[in-house]
CSV table of C-alpha atoms and ligand atoms in Angstrom, one decimal:
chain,number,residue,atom,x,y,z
A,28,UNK,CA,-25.2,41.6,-80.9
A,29,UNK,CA,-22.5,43.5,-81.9
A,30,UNK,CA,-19.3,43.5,-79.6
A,31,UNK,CA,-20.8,42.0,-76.3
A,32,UNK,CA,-19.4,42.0,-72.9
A,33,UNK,CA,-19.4,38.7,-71.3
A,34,UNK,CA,-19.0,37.5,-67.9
A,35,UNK,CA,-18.0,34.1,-67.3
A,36,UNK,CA,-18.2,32.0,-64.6
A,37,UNK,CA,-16.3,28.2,-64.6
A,38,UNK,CA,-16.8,26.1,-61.7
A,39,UNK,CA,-16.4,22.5,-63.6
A,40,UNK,CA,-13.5,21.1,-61.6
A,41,UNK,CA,-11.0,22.8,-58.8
A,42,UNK,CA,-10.7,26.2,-60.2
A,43,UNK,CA,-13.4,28.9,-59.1
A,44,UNK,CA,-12.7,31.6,-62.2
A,45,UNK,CA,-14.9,34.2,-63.6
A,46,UNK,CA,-13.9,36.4,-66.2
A,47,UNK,CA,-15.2,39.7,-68.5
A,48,UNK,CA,-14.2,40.0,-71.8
A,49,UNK,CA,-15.2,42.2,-74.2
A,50,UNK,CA,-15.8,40.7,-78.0
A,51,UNK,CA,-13.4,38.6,-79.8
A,52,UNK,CA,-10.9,38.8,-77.4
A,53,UNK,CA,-10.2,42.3,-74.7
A,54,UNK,CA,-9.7,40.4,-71.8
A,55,UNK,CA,-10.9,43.5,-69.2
A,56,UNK,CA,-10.7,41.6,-66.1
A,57,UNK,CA,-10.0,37.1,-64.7
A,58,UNK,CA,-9.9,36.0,-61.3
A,59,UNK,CA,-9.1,32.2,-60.7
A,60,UNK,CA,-9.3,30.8,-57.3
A,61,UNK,CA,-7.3,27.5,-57.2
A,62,UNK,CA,-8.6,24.5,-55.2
A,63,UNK,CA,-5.2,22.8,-55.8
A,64,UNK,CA,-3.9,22.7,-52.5
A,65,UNK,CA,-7.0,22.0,-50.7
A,66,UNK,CA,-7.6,18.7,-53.2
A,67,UNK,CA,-3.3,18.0,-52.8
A,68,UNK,CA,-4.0,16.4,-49.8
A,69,UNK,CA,-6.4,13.4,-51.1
A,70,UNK,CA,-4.5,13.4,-54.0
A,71,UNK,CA,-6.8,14.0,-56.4
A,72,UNK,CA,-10.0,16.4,-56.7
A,73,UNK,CA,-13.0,15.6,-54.4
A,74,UNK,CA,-15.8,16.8,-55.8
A,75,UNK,CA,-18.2,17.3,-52.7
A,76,UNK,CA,-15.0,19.6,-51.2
A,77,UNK,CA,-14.5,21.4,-54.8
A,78,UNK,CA,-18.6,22.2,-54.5
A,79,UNK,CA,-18.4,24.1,-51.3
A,80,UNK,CA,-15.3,25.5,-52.3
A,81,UNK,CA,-16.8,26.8,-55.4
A,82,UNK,CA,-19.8,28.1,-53.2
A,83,UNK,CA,-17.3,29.4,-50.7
A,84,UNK,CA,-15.3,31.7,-53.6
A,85,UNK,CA,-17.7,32.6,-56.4
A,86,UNK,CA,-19.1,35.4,-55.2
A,87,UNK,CA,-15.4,37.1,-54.5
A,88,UNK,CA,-14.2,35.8,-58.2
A,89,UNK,CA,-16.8,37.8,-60.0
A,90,UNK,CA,-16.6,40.9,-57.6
A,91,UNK,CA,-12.7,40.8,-58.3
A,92,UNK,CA,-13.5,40.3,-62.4
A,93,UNK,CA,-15.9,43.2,-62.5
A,94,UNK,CA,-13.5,45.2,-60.4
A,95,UNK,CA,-10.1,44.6,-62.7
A,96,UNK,CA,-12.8,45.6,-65.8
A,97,UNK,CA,-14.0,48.8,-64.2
A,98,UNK,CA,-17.4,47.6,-64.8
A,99,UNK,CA,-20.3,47.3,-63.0
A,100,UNK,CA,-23.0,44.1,-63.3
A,101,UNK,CA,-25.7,45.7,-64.7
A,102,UNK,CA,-23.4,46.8,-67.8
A,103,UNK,CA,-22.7,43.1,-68.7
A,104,UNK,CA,-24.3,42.1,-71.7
A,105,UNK,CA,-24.0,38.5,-71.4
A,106,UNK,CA,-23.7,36.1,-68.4
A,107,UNK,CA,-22.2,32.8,-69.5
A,108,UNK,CA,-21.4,29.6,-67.6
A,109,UNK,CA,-19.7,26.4,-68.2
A,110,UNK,CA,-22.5,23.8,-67.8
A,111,UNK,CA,-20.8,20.6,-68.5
A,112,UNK,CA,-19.0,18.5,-69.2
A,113,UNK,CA,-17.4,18.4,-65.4
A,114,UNK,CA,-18.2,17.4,-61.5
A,115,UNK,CA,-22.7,17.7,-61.1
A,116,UNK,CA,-22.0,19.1,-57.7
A,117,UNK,CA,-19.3,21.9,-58.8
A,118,UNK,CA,-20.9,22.8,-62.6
A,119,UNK,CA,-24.2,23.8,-60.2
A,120,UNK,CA,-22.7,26.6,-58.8
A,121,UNK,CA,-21.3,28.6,-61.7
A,122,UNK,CA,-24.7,28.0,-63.8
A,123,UNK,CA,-26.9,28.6,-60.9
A,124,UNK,CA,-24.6,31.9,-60.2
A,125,UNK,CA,-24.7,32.9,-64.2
A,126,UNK,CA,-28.5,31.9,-64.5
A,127,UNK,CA,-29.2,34.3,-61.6
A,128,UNK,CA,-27.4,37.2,-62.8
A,129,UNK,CA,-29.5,36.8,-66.1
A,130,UNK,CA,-32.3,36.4,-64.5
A,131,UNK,CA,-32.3,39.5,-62.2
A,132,UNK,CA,-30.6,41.9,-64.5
A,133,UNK,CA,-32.8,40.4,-68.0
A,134,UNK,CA,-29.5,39.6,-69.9
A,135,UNK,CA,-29.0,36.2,-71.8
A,136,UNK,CA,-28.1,33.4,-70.7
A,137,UNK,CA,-24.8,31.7,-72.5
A,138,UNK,CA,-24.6,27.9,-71.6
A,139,UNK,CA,-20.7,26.9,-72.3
A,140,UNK,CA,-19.4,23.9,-73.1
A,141,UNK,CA,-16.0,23.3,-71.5
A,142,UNK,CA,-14.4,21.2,-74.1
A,143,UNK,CA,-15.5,24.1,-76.6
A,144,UNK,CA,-13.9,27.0,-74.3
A,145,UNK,CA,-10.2,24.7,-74.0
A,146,UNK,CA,-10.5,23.6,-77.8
A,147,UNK,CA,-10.8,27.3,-79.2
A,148,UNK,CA,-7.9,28.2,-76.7
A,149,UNK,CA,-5.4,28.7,-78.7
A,150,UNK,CA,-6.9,30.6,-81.3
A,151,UNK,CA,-8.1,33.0,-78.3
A,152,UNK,CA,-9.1,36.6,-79.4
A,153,UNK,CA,-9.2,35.8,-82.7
A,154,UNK,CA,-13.0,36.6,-84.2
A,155,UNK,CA,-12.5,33.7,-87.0
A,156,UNK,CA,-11.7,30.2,-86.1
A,157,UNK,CA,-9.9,28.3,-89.2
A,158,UNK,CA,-10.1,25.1,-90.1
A,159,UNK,CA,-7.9,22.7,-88.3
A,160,UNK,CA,-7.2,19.4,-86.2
A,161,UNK,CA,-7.4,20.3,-82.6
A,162,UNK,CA,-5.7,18.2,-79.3
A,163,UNK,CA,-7.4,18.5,-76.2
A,164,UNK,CA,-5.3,16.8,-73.3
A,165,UNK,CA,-6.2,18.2,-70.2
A,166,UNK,CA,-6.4,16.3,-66.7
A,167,UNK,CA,-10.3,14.9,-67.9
A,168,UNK,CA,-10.1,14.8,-71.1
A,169,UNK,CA,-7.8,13.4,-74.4
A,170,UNK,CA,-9.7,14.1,-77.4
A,171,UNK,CA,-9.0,14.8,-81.3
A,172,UNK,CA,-11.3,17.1,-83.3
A,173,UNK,CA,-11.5,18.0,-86.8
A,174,UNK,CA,-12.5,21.7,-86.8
A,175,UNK,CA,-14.2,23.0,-89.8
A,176,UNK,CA,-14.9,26.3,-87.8
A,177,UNK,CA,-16.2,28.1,-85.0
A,178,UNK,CA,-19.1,25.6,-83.7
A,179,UNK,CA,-18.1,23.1,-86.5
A,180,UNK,CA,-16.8,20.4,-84.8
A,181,UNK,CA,-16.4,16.3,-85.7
A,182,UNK,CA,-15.1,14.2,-83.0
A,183,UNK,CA,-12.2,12.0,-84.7
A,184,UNK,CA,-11.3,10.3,-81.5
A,185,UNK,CA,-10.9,10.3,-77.3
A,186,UNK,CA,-9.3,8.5,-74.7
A,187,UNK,CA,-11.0,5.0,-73.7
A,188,UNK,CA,-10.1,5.2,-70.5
A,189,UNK,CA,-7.6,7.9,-68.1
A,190,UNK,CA,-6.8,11.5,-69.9
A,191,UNK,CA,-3.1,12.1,-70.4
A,192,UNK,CA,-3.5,14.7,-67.2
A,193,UNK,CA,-5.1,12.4,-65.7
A,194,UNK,CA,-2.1,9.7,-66.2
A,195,UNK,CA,0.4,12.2,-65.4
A,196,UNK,CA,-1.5,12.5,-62.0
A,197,UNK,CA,-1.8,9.2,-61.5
A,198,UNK,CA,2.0,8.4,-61.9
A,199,UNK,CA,2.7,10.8,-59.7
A,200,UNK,CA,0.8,9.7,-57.2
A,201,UNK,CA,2.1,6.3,-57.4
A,202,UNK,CA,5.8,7.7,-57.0
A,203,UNK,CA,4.3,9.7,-54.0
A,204,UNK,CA,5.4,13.0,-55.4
A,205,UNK,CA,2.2,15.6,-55.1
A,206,UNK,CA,-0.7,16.5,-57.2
A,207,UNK,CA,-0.8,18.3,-59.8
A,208,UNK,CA,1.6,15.3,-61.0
A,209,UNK,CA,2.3,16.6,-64.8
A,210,UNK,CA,4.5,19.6,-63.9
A,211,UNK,CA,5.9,17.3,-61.3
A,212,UNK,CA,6.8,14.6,-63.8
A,213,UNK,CA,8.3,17.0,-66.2
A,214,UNK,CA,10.6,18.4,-63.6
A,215,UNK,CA,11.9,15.3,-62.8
A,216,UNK,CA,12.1,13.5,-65.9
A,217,UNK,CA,14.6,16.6,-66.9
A,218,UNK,CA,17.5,14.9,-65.7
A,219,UNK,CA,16.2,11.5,-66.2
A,220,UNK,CA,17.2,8.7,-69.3
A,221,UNK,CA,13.9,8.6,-71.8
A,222,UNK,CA,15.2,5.1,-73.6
A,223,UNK,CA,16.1,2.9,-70.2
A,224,UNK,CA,12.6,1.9,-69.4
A,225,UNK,CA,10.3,0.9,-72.1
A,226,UNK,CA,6.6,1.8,-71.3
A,227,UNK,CA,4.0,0.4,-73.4
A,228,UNK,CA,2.3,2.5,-76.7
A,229,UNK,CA,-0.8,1.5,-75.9
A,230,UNK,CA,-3.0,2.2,-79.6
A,231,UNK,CA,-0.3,3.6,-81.3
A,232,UNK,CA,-0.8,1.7,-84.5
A,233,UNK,CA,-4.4,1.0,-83.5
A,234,UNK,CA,-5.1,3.0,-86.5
A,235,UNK,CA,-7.7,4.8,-85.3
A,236,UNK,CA,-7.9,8.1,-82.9
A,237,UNK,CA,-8.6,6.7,-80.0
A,238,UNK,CA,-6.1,6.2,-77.1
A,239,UNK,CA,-5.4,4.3,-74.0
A,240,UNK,CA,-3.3,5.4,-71.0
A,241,UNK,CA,-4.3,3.1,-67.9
A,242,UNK,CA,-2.2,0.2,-69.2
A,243,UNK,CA,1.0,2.8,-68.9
A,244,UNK,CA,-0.2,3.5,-65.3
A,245,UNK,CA,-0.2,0.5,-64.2
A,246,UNK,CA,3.0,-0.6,-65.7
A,247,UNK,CA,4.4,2.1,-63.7
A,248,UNK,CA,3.2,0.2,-60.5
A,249,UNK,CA,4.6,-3.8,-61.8
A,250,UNK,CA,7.7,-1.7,-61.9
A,251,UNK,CA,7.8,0.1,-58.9
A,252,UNK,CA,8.8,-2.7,-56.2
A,253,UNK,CA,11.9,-3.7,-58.6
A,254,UNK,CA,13.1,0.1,-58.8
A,255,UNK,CA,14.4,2.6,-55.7
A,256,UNK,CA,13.7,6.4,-55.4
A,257,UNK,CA,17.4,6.8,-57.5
A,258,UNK,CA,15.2,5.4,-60.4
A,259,UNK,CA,12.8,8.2,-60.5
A,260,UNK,CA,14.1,10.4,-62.9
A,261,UNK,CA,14.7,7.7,-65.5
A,262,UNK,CA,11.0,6.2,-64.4
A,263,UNK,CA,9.8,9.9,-65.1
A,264,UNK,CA,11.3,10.2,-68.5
A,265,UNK,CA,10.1,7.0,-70.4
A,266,UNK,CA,6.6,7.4,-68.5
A,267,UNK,CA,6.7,11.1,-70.3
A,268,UNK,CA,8.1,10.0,-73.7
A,269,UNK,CA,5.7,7.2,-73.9
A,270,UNK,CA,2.8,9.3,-73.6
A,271,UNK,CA,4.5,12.5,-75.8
A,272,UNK,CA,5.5,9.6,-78.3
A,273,UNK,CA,1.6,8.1,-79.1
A,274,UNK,CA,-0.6,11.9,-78.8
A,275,UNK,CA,2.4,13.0,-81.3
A,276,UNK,CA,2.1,10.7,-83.8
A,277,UNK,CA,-1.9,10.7,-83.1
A,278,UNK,CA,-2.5,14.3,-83.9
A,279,UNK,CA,-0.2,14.2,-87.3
A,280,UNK,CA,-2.1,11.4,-88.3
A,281,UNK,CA,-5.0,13.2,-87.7
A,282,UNK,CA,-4.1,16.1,-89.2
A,283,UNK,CA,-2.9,14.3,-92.0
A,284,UNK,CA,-5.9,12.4,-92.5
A,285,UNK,CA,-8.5,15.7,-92.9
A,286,UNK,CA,-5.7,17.6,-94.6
A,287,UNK,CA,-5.5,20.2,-92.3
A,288,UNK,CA,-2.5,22.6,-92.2
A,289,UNK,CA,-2.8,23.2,-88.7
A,290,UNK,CA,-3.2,21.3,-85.2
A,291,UNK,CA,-4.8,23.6,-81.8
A,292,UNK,CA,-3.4,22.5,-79.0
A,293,UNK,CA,-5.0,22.8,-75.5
A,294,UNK,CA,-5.8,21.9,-71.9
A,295,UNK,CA,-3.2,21.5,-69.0
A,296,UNK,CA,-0.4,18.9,-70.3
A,297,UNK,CA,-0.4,21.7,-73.2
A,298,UNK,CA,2.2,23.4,-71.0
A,299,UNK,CA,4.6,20.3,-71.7
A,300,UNK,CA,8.3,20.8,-72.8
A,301,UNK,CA,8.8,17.6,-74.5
A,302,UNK,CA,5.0,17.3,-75.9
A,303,UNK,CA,5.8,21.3,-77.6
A,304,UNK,CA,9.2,20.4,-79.0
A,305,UNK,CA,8.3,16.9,-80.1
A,306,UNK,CA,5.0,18.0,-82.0
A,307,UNK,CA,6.2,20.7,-83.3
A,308,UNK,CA,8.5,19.1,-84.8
A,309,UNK,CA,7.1,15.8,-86.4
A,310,UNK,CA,4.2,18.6,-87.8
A,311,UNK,CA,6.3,20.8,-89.3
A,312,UNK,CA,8.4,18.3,-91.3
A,313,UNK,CA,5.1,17.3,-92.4
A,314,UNK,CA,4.2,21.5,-93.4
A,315,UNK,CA,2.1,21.5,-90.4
A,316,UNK,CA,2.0,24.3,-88.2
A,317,UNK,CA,0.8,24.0,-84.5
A,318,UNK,CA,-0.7,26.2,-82.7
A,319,UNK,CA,-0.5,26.0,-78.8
A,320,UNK,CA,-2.9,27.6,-76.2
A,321,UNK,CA,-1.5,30.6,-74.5
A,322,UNK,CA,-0.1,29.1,-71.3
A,323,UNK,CA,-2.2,31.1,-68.7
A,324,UNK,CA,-5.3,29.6,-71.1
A,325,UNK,CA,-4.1,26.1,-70.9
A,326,UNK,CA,-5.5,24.8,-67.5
A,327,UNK,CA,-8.7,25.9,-66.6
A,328,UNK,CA,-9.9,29.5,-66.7
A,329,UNK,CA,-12.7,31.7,-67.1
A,330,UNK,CA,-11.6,33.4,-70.3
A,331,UNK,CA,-11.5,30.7,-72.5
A,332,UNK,CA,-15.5,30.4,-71.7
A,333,UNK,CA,-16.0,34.0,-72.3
A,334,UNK,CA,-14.0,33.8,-75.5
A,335,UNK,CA,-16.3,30.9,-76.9
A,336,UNK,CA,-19.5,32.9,-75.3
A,337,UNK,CA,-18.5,36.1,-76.7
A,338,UNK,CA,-17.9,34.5,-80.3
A,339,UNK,CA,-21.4,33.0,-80.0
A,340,UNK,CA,-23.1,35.9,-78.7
A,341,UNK,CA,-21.9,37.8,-81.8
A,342,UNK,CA,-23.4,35.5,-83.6
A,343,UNK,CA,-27.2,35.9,-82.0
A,344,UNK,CA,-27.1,33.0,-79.5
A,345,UNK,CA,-28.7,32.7,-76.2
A,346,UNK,CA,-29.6,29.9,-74.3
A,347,UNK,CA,-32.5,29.2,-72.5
A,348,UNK,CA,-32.3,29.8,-68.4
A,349,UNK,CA,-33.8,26.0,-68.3
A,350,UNK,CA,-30.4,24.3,-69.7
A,351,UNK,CA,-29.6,21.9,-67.6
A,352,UNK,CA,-25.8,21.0,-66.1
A,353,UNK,CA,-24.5,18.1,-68.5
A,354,UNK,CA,-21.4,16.4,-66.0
A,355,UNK,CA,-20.5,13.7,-69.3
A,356,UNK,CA,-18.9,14.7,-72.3
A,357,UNK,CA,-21.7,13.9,-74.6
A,358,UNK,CA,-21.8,14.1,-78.0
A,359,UNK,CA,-24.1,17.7,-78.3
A,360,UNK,CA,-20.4,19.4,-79.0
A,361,UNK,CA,-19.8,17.7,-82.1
A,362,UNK,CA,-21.3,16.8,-85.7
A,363,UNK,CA,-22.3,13.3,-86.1
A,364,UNK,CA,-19.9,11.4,-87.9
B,402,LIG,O1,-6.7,21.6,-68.4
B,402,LIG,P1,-6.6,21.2,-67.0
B,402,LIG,O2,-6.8,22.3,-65.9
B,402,LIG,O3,-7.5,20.0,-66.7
B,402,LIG,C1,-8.8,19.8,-66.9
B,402,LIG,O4,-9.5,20.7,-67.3
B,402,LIG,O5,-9.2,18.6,-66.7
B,402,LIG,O6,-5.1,20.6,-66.8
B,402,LIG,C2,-4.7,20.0,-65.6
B,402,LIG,C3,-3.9,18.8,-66.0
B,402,LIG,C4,-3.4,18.0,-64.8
B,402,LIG,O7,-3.7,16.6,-65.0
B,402,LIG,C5,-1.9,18.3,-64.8
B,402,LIG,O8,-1.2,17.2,-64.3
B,402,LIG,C6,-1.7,18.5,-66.3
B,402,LIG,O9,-2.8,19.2,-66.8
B,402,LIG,N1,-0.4,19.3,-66.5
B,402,LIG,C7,0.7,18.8,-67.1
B,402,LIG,C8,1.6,19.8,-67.1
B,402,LIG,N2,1.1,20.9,-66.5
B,402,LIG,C9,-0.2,20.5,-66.1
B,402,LIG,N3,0.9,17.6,-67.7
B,402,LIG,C10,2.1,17.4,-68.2
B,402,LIG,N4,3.1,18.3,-68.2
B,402,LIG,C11,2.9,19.6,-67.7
B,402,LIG,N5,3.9,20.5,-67.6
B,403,LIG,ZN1,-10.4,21.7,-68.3
């Protein structure tokens, strides 16, 4: 199909989007309809709430997307959704929503997986995807992948246990300062010393790709009773630095290690300060370049699943209206090793 226009719908988390874009990368029209402040008060997200809320706003996000594009449904080419990985309850709605369009209007069908729309992020618009390492750290997910190209992927290595958002959010909530905790944390760790608490690197020389961030959590919370709210700052900083230090020295290795000449970086805690400067510069004294999402595309959104759907529908796919929601990561996304 030459040039398609997509509509996307993404309902894997908080964020109720939908977006049209017109092949590689004319972004005509995005509506996101954050969930933040409703989940802020547990926290963290709750998936039954972020379900209804997703039922509650999907129907105004796609009216609003069509409207910005000045197009109406039935010149869509292509109705996409992100079916997993994500929350059963919340992926439902955006799949159900995307299947039905299809359906009624007898338009394909783009199943979209959500790692795939925040790993091709930064390379958004673009109809070529080069070769390259990509970071994903987002609030679910800390991964590595070796990109060859566009749908070309080899997992090189993932987070055993919390995401690096996830850890950020956690901290936070420990220190009783608000979710979403990562912009939080970077705030305050601004005017806070990086060097006078020393937080574990958990699988920093593990010499693998895999990583660990629970273990920095809870040496947050063993440190907590012996520190006062005039500690925070500092408590902020080496928390930060800690985590900055080990997906830094990760991804070069990475990077290093498939000689690729350029690391993709995505997902929310892409928007970090010190994780920008600090990569950027370890890569480029190694003649790396990095590449960082564009920040509206760094925590979650509909275009970055009509950018992968539009690149696959350009190349002839479709997916059959029977896919079924997927909530775990799984390992469909990527090559076997
Ligand atoms: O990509 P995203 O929407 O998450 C998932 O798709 O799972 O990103 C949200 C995550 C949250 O955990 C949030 O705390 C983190 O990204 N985040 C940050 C920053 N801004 C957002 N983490 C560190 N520093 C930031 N400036
Ligand atoms: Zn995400």
């Amino acid at each position: 199909m030459s040039d398609p226009l997509v509509l996307a719908i993404e309902t894997s988390c908080d964020e109720t989007a939908a977006a049209v874009l017109r092949f590689p990368g004319d972004l005509r029209g995005q509506v996101i309809a954050s969930q933040a402040a409703v989940h802020a008060a547990y926290g963290g997200v709750v998936p039954e709430v972020a379900s209804r809320n997703h039922l509650a706003h999907v129907r105004e996000v796609v009216e609003g997307a069509l409207k910005q594009a000045g197009v109406s449904l039935d010149e869509i080419d292509v109705f996409a959704a992100t079916t997993g990985p994500g929350l059963a309850s919340a992926l439902l709605v955006g799949s159900a929503a995307a299947k039905g369009f299809a359906l009624a209007l007898d338009k394909p069908f783009l199943a979209v997986n959500h790692i795939e729309g925040h790993l091709l992020s930064p390379f958004f618009g673009r109809a070529e995807i080069p070769p390259s390492v990509g970071l994903v750290v987002s609030g679910g997910h800390t991964l590595l992948v070796d990109i060859e190209g566009a749908g070309n992927y080899r997992l090189l290595g993932r987070t055993l246990d919390d995401a690096a958002g996830e850890a950020f959010d956690k901290v936070a909530k420990l220190l009783g300062m608000g979710y979403p905790g990562g912009p939080l944390i970077e705030a305050e760790a601004a005017s806070g010393n990086r060097t006078r608490f020393e937080f574990p690197r958990s699988m920093k020389c593990s010499g693998d790709f895999q990583f660990s961030f629970s273990g920095l959590k809870t040496s947050v919370r063993y440190l907590l009773p012996k520190t006062s709210e005039a500690d925070r700052a500092d408590l902020c900083a080496g928390f930060q630095e800690a985590v900055v230090d080990v997906l830094v020295h990760k991804a070069v290795q990475a990077a290093k290690e498939c000689r690729r000449k350029l690391i993709a970086v995505s997902g929310g805690v892409g928007l970090n300060a010190r994780l920008r400067e600090r990569l950027t510069h370890a890569a480029e004294s190694q003649g790396i370049a990095v590449l960082f999402a564009p920040n509206a595309l760094c925590t979650d959104n509909a275009a970055m699943i009509a950018y992968v759907a539009a690149l696959r529908a350009a190349r002839g796919e479709r997916s059959s209206l029977e896919a079924d929601i997927f909530p775990s990561l799984g390992t469909s996304l990527f090559a076997a090793a």
